[in-house]
mmCIF file of C-alpha atoms in Angstrom:
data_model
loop_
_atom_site.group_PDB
_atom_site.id
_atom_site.type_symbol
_atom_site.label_atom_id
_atom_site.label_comp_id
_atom_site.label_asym_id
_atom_site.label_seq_id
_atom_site.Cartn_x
_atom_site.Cartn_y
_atom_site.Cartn_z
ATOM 1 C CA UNK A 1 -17.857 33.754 5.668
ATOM 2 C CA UNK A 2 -16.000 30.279 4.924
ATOM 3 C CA UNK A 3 -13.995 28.440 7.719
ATOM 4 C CA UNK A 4 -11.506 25.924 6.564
ATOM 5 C CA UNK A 5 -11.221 23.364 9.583
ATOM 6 C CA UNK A 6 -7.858 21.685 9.770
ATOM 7 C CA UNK A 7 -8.269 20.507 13.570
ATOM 8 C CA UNK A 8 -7.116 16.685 14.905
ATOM 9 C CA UNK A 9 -9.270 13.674 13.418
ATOM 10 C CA UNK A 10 -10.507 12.925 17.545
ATOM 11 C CA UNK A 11 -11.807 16.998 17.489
ATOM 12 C CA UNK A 12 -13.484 17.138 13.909
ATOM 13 C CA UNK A 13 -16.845 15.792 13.624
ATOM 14 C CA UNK A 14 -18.060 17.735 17.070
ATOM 15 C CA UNK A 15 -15.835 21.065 15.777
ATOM 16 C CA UNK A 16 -17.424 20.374 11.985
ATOM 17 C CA UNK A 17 -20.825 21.174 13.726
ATOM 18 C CA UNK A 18 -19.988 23.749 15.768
ATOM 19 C CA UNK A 19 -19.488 25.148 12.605
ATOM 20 C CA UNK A 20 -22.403 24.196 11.101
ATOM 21 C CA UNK A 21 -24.362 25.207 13.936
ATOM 22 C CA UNK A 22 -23.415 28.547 13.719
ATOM 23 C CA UNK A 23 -24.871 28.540 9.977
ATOM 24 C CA UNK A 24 -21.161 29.334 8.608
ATOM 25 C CA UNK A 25 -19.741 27.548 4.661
ATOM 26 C CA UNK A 26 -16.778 25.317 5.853
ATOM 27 C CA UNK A 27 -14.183 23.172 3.909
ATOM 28 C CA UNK A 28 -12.663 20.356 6.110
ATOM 29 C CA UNK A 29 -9.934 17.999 6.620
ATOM 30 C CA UNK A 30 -9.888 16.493 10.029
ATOM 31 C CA UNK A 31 -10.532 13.601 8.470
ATOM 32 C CA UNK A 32 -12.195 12.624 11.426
ATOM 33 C CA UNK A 33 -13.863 8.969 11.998
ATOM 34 C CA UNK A 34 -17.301 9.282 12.344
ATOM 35 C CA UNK A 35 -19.778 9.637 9.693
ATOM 36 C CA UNK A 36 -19.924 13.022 7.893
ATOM 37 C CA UNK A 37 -22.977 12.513 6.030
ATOM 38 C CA UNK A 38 -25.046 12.600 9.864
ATOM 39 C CA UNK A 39 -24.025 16.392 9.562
ATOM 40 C CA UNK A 40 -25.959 16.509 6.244
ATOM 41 C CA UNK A 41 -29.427 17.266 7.493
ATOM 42 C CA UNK A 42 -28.441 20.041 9.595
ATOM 43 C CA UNK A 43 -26.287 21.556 7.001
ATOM 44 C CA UNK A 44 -29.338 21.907 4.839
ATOM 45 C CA UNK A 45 -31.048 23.165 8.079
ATOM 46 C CA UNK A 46 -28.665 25.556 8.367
ATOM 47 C CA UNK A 47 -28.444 26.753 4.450
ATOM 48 C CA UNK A 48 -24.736 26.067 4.039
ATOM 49 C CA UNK A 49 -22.019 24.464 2.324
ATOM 50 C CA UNK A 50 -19.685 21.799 4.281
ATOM 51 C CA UNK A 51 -17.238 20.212 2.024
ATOM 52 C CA UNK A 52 -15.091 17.147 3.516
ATOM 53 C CA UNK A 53 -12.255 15.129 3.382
ATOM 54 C CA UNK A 54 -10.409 17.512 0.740
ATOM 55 C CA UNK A 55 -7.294 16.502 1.072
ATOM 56 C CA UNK A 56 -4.623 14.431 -1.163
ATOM 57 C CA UNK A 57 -6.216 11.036 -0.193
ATOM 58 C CA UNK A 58 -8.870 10.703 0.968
ATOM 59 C CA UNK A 59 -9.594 14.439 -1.138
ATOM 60 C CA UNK A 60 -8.106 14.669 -4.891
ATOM 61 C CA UNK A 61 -8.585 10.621 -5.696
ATOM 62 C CA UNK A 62 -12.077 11.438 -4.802
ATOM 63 C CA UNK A 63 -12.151 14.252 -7.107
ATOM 64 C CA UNK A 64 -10.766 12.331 -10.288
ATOM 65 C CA UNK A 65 -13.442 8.700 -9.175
ATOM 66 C CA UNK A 66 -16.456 11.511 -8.918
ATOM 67 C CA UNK A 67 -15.200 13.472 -12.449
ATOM 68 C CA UNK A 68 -14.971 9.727 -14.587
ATOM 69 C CA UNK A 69 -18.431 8.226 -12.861
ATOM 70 C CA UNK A 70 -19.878 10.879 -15.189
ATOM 71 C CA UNK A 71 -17.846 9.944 -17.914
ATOM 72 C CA UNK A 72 -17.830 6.190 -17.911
ATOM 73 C CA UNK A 73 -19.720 3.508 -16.884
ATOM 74 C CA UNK A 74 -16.847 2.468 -13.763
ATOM 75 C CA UNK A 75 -16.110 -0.738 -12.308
ATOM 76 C CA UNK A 76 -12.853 -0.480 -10.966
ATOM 77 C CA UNK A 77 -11.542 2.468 -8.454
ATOM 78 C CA UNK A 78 -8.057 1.833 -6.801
ATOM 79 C CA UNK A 79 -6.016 4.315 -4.828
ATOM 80 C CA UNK A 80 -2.446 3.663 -3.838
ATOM 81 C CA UNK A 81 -0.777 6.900 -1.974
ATOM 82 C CA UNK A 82 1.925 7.304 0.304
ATOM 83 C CA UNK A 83 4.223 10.117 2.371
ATOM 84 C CA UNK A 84 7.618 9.234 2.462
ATOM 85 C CA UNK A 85 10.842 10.552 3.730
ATOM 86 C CA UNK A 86 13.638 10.896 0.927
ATOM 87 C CA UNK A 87 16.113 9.444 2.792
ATOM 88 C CA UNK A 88 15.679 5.631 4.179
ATOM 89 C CA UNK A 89 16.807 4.664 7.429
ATOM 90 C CA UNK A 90 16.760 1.491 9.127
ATOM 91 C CA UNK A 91 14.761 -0.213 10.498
ATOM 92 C CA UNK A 92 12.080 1.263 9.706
ATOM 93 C CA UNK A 93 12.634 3.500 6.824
ATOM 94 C CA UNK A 94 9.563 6.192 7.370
ATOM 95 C CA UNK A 95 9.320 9.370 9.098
ATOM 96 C CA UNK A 96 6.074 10.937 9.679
ATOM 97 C CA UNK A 97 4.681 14.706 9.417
ATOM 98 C CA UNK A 98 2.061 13.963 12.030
ATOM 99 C CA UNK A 99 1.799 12.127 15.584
ATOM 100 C CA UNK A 100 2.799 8.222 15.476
ATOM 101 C CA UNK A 101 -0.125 7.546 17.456
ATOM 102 C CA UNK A 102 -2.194 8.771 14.194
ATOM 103 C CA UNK A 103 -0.271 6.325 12.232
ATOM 104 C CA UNK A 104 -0.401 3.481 14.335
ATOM 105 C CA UNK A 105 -4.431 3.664 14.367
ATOM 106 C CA UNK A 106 -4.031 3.296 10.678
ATOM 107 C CA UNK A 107 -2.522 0.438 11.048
ATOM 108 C CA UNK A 108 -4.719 -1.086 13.763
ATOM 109 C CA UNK A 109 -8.224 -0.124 11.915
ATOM 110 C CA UNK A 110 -10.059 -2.847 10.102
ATOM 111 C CA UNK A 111 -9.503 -2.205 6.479
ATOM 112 C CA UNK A 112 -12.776 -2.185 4.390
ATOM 113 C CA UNK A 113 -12.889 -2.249 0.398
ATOM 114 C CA UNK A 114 -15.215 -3.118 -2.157
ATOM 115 C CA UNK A 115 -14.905 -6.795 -3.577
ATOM 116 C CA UNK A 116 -17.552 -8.109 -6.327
ATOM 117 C CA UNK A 117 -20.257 -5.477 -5.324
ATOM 118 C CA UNK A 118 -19.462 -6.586 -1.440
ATOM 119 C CA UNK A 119 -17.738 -4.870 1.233
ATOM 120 C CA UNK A 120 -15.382 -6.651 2.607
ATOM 121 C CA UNK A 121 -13.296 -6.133 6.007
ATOM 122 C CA UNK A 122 -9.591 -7.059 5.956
ATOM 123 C CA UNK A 123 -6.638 -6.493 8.616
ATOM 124 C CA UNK A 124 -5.059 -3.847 8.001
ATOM 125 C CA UNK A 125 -1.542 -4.471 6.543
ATOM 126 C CA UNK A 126 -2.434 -7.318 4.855
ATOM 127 C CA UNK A 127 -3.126 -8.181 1.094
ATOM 128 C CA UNK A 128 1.239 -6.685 0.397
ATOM 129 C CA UNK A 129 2.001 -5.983 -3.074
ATOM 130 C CA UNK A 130 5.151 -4.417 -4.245
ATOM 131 C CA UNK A 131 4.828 -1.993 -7.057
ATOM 132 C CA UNK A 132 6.725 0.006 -9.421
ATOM 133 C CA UNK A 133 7.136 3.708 -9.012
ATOM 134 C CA UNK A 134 9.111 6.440 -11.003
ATOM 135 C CA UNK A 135 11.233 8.682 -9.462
ATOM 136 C CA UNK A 136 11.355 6.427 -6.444
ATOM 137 C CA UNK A 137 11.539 2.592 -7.287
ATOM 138 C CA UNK A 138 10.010 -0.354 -5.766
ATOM 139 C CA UNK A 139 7.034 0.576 -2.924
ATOM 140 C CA UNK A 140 4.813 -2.106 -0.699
ATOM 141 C CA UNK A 141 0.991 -1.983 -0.988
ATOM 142 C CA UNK A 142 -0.954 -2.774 1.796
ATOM 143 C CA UNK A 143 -4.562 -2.373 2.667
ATOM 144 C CA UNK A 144 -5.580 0.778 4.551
ATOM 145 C CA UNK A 145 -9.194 1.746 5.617
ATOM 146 C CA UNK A 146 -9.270 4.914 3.387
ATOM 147 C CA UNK A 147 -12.546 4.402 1.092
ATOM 148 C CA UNK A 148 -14.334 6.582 3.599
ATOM 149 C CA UNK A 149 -17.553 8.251 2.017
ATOM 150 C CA UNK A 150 -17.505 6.800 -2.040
ATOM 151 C CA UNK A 151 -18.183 3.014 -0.046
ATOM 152 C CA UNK A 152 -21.585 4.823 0.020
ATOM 153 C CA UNK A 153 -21.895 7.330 -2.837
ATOM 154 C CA UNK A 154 -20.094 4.850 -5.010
ATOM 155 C CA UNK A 155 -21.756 1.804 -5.032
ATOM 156 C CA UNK A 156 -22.332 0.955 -8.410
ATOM 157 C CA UNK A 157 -18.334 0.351 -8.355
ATOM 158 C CA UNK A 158 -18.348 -3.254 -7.954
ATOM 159 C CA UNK A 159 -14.293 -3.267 -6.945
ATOM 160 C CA UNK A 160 -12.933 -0.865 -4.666
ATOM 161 C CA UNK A 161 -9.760 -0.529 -2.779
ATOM 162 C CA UNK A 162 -7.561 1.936 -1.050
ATOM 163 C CA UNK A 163 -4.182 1.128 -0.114
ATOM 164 C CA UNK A 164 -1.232 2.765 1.497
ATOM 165 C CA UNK A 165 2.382 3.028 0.397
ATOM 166 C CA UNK A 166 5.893 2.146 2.247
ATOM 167 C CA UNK A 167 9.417 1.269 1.652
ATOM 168 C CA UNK A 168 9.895 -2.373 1.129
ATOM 169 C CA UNK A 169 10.270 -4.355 4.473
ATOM 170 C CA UNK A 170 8.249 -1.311 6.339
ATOM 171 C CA UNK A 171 5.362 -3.828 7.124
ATOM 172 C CA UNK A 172 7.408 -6.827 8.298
ATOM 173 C CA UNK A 173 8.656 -4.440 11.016
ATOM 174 C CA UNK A 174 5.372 -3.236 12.161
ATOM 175 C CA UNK A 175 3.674 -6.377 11.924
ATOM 176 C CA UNK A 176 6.111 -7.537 14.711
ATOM 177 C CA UNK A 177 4.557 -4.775 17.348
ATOM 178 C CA UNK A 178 1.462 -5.589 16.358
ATOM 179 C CA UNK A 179 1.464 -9.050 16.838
ATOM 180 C CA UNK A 180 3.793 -9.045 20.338
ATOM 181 C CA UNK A 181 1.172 -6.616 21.450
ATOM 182 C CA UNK A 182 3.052 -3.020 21.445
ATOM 183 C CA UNK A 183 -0.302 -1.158 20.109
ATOM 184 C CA UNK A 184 -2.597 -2.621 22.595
ATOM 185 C CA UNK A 185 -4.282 0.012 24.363
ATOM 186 C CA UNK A 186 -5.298 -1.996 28.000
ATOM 187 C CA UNK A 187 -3.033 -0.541 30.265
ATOM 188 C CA UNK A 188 -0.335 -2.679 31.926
ATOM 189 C CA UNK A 189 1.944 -2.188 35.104
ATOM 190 C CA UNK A 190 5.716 -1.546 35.319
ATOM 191 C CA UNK A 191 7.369 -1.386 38.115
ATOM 192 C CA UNK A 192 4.221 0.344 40.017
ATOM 193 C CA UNK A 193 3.371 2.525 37.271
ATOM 194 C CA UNK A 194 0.435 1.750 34.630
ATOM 195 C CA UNK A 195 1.234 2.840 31.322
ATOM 196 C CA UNK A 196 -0.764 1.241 27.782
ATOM 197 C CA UNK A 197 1.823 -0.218 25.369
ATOM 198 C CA UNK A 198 0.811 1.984 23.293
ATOM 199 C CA UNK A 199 1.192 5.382 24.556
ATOM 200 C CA UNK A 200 4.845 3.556 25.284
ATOM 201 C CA UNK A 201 5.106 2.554 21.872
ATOM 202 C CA UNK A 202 4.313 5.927 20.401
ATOM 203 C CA UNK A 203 6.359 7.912 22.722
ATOM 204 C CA UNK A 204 9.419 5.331 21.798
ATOM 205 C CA UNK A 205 8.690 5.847 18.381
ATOM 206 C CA UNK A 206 8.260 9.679 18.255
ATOM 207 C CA UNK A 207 11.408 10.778 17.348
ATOM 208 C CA UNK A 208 12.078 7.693 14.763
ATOM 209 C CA UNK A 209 8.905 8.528 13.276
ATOM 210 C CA UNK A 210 9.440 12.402 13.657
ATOM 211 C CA UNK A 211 10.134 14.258 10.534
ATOM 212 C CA UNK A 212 12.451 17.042 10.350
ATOM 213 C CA UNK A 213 10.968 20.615 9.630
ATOM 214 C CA UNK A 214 13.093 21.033 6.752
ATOM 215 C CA UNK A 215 13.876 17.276 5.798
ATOM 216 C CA UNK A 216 13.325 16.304 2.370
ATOM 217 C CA UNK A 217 10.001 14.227 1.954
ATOM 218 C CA UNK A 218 7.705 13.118 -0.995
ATOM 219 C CA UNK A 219 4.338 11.910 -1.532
ATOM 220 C CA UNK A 220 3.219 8.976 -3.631
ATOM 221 C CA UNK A 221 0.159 8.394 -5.369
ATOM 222 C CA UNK A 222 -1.695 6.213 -7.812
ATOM 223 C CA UNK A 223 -5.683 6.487 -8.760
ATOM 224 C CA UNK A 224 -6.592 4.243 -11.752
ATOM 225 C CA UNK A 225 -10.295 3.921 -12.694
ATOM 226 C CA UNK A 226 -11.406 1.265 -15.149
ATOM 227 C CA UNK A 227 -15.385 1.679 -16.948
ATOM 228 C CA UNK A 228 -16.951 1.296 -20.471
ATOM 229 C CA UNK A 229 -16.935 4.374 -22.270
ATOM 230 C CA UNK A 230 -19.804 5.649 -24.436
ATOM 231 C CA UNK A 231 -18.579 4.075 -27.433
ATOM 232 C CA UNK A 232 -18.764 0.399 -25.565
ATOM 233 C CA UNK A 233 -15.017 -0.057 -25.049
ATOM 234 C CA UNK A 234 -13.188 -0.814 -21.463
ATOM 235 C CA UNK A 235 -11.641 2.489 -20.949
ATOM 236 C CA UNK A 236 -8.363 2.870 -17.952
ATOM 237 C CA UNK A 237 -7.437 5.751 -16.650
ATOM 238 C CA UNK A 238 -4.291 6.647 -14.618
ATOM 239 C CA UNK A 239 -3.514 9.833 -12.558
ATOM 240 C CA UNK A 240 0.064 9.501 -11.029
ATOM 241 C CA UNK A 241 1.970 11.914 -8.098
ATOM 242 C CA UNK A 242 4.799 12.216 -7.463
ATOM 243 C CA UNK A 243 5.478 16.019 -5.105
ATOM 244 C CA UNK A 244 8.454 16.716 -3.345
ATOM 245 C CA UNK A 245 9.524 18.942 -0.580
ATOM 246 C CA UNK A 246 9.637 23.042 -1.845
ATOM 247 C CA UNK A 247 12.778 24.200 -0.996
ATOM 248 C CA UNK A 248 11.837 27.505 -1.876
ATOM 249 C CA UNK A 249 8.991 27.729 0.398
ATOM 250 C CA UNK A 250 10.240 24.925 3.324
ATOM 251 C CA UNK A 251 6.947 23.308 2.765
ATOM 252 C CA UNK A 252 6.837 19.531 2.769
ATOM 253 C CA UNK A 253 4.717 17.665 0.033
ATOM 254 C CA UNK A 254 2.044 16.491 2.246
ATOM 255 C CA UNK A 255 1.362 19.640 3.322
ATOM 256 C CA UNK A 256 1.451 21.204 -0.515
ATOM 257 C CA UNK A 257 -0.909 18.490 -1.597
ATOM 258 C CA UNK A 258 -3.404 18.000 1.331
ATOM 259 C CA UNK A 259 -3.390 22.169 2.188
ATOM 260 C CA UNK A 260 -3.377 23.187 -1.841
ATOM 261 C CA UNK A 261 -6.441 20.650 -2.099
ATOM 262 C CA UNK A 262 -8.347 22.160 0.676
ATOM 263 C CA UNK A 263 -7.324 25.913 -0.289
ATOM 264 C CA UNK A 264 -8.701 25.430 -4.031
ATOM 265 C CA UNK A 265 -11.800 24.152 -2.580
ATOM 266 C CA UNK A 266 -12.009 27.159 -0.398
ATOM 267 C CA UNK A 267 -11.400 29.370 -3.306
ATOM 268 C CA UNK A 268 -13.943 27.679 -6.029
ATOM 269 C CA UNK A 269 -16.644 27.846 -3.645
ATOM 270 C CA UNK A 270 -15.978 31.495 -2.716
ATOM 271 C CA UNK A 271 -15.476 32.092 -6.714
ATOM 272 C CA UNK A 272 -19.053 30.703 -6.974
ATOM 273 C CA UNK A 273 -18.834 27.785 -8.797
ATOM 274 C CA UNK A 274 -20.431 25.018 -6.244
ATOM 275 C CA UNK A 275 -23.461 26.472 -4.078
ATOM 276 C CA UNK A 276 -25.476 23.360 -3.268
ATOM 277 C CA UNK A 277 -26.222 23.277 0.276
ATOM 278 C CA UNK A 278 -25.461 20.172 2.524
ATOM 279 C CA UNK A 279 -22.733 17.779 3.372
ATOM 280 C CA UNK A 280 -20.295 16.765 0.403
ATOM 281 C CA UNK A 281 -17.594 14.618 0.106
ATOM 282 C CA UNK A 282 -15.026 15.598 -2.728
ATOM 283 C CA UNK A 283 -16.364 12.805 -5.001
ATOM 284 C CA UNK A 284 -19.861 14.792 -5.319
ATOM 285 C CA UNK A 285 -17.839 18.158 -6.084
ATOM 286 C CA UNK A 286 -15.517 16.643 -8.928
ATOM 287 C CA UNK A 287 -19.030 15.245 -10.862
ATOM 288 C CA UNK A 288 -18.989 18.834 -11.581
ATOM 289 C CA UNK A 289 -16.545 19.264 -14.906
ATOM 290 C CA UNK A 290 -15.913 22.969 -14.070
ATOM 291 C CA UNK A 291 -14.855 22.133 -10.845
ATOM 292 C CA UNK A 292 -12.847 19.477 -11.562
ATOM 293 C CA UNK A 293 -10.946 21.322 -13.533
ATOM 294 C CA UNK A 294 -10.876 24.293 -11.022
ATOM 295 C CA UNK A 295 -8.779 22.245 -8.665
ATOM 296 C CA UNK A 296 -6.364 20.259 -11.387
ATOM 297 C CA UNK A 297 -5.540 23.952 -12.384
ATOM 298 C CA UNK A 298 -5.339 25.520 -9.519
ATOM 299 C CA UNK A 299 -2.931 22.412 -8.105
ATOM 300 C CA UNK A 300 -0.732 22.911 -11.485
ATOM 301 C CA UNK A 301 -0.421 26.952 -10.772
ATOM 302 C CA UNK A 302 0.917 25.364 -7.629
ATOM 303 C CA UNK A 303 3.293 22.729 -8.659
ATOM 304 C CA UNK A 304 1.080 20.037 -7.748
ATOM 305 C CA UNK A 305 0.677 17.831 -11.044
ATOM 306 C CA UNK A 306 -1.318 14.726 -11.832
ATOM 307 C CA UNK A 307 -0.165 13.001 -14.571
ATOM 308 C CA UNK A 308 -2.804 11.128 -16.629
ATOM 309 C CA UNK A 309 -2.192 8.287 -18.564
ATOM 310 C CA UNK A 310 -4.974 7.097 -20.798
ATOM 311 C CA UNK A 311 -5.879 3.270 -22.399
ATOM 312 C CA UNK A 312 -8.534 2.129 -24.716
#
């Protein structure tokens, strides 16, 4: 039996053991806050498999930083990613295919990445960098706590950084709720009635934020991994994104590449090819060159292509 749990981040770590508990192989992306790897003991306990966070990001950039640790000697992991809508509207120019609530913690969460061999804790939204895309033109950068498990499987990596993509200007909005205090969550009174800015500010933002069933979308992303190769020499590797909304199917691209992720994961494990028992996050499944390639196949079959770009 396999489960593949796809529950709300605030129901995933106690619903991952559950699973565990009753002794059955699960793939998950709840994404959930809390440490994973405290799970790991138990899944060994229990003799099965529990592979996490196998989604787009985190998920498939952890796949291509665990395939190149075995191939070169890294010191340099970056992840940019982003879900977009097609269209831009004012002022905000994003729509969401999940609760704004969700995406307002993102922005409130301290942002952690890897500096010099140090972790380091940032703001989130902070550090802004506009970059270059094709397809879709000039995005902003900003930081985004999204390092999740390779802060601790991955720390040889002396820089590391995760950082989330929007349409230019996107931050400059948001920064002004965050600062007046629209995300606070102490509950204040109007007119008699206690309500926290933000459960205001999410419902008021709901159907801004809200994306359409059917309305075009793309997601973003941008994994580069720098290391010494065995012949000595600084090696860079590139995987770009770019997936669109399937008109033929209705499916939006964060769904394709965070569901597609999690599916080929389901499917190599049933097809045998990963049967170590414990808690793993993608990073310690792409080590493995035949699965690796498993899911960069099974993504293409599917539409879902990461283009690599390689400099010596």
């Amino acid at each position: 039996d396999l489960v593949v749990c796809a529950v709300p981040g605030f129901l995933g770590f106690n619903t991952l053991k559950a699973i565990i508990e009753a002794e059955k192989n699960v793939i998950d992306i709840s994404f959930f806050p809390e440490n994973s790897f405290d799970l790991d003991a138990l899944a060994k306990q229990k003799k099965v498999t529990a592979i996490v966070d196998c989604g787009v990001a985190p998920g498939m950039d952890n796949i291509i930083l665990g395939y190149y640790n075995e191939k070169l000697k890294l010191n340099f992991f970056e992840c940019l990613v982003g879900g977009l809508p097609k269209m831009k509207k004012w002022p905000f120019c994003y729509k969401a295919p999940f609760s704004p609530m969700d995406v307002i913690e993102e922005y409130t969460r301290p942002a952690r990445y890897v500096e010099n061999g140090h972790v380091v804790v940032k703001e989130a939204l902070t550090d802004c960098e506009y970059i270059e895309f094709d397809k879709v033109g000039t995005l902003e950068s900003f930081n985004s706590d999204g390092l999740r498990s390779i802060i601790f499987t991955m720390p040889h990596i002396k820089d590391m950084k995760e950082k989330t993509l929007r349409y230019p200007g996107h931050v400059e909005y948001v920064k002004v709720l965050k600062e007046s205090g629209f995300f606070n969550t102490k509950a204040i009174e109007v007119n008699g009635q206690k309500i926290s800015p933000l459960d205001f500010t999410s419902k008021i933002l709901f159907n801004e934020w809200k994306l359409g069933e059917t309305e075009a979308e793309l997601t973003v992303m941008r994994v580069t991994v720098k290391g010494i190769n065995p012949q000595g020499k600084e090696e860079t590797v590139v995987y770009n994104l770019h997936d669109e909304f399937c008109t033929k199917t209705n499916t939006s691209s964060m769904a394709r590449t965070t569901g597609y992720t999690a599916t080929a994961a389901a499917n190599m494990f049933l097809e045998g090819l990963f049967k170590e028992k414990g808690v793993f996050p993608p990073e310690l499944i792409g080590k493995h060159e035949a699965c690796f390639n498993y899911f960069i196949k099974y993504l293409e079959e599917r539409g879902v292509v990461y283009t690599r770009t390689l400099s010596v």
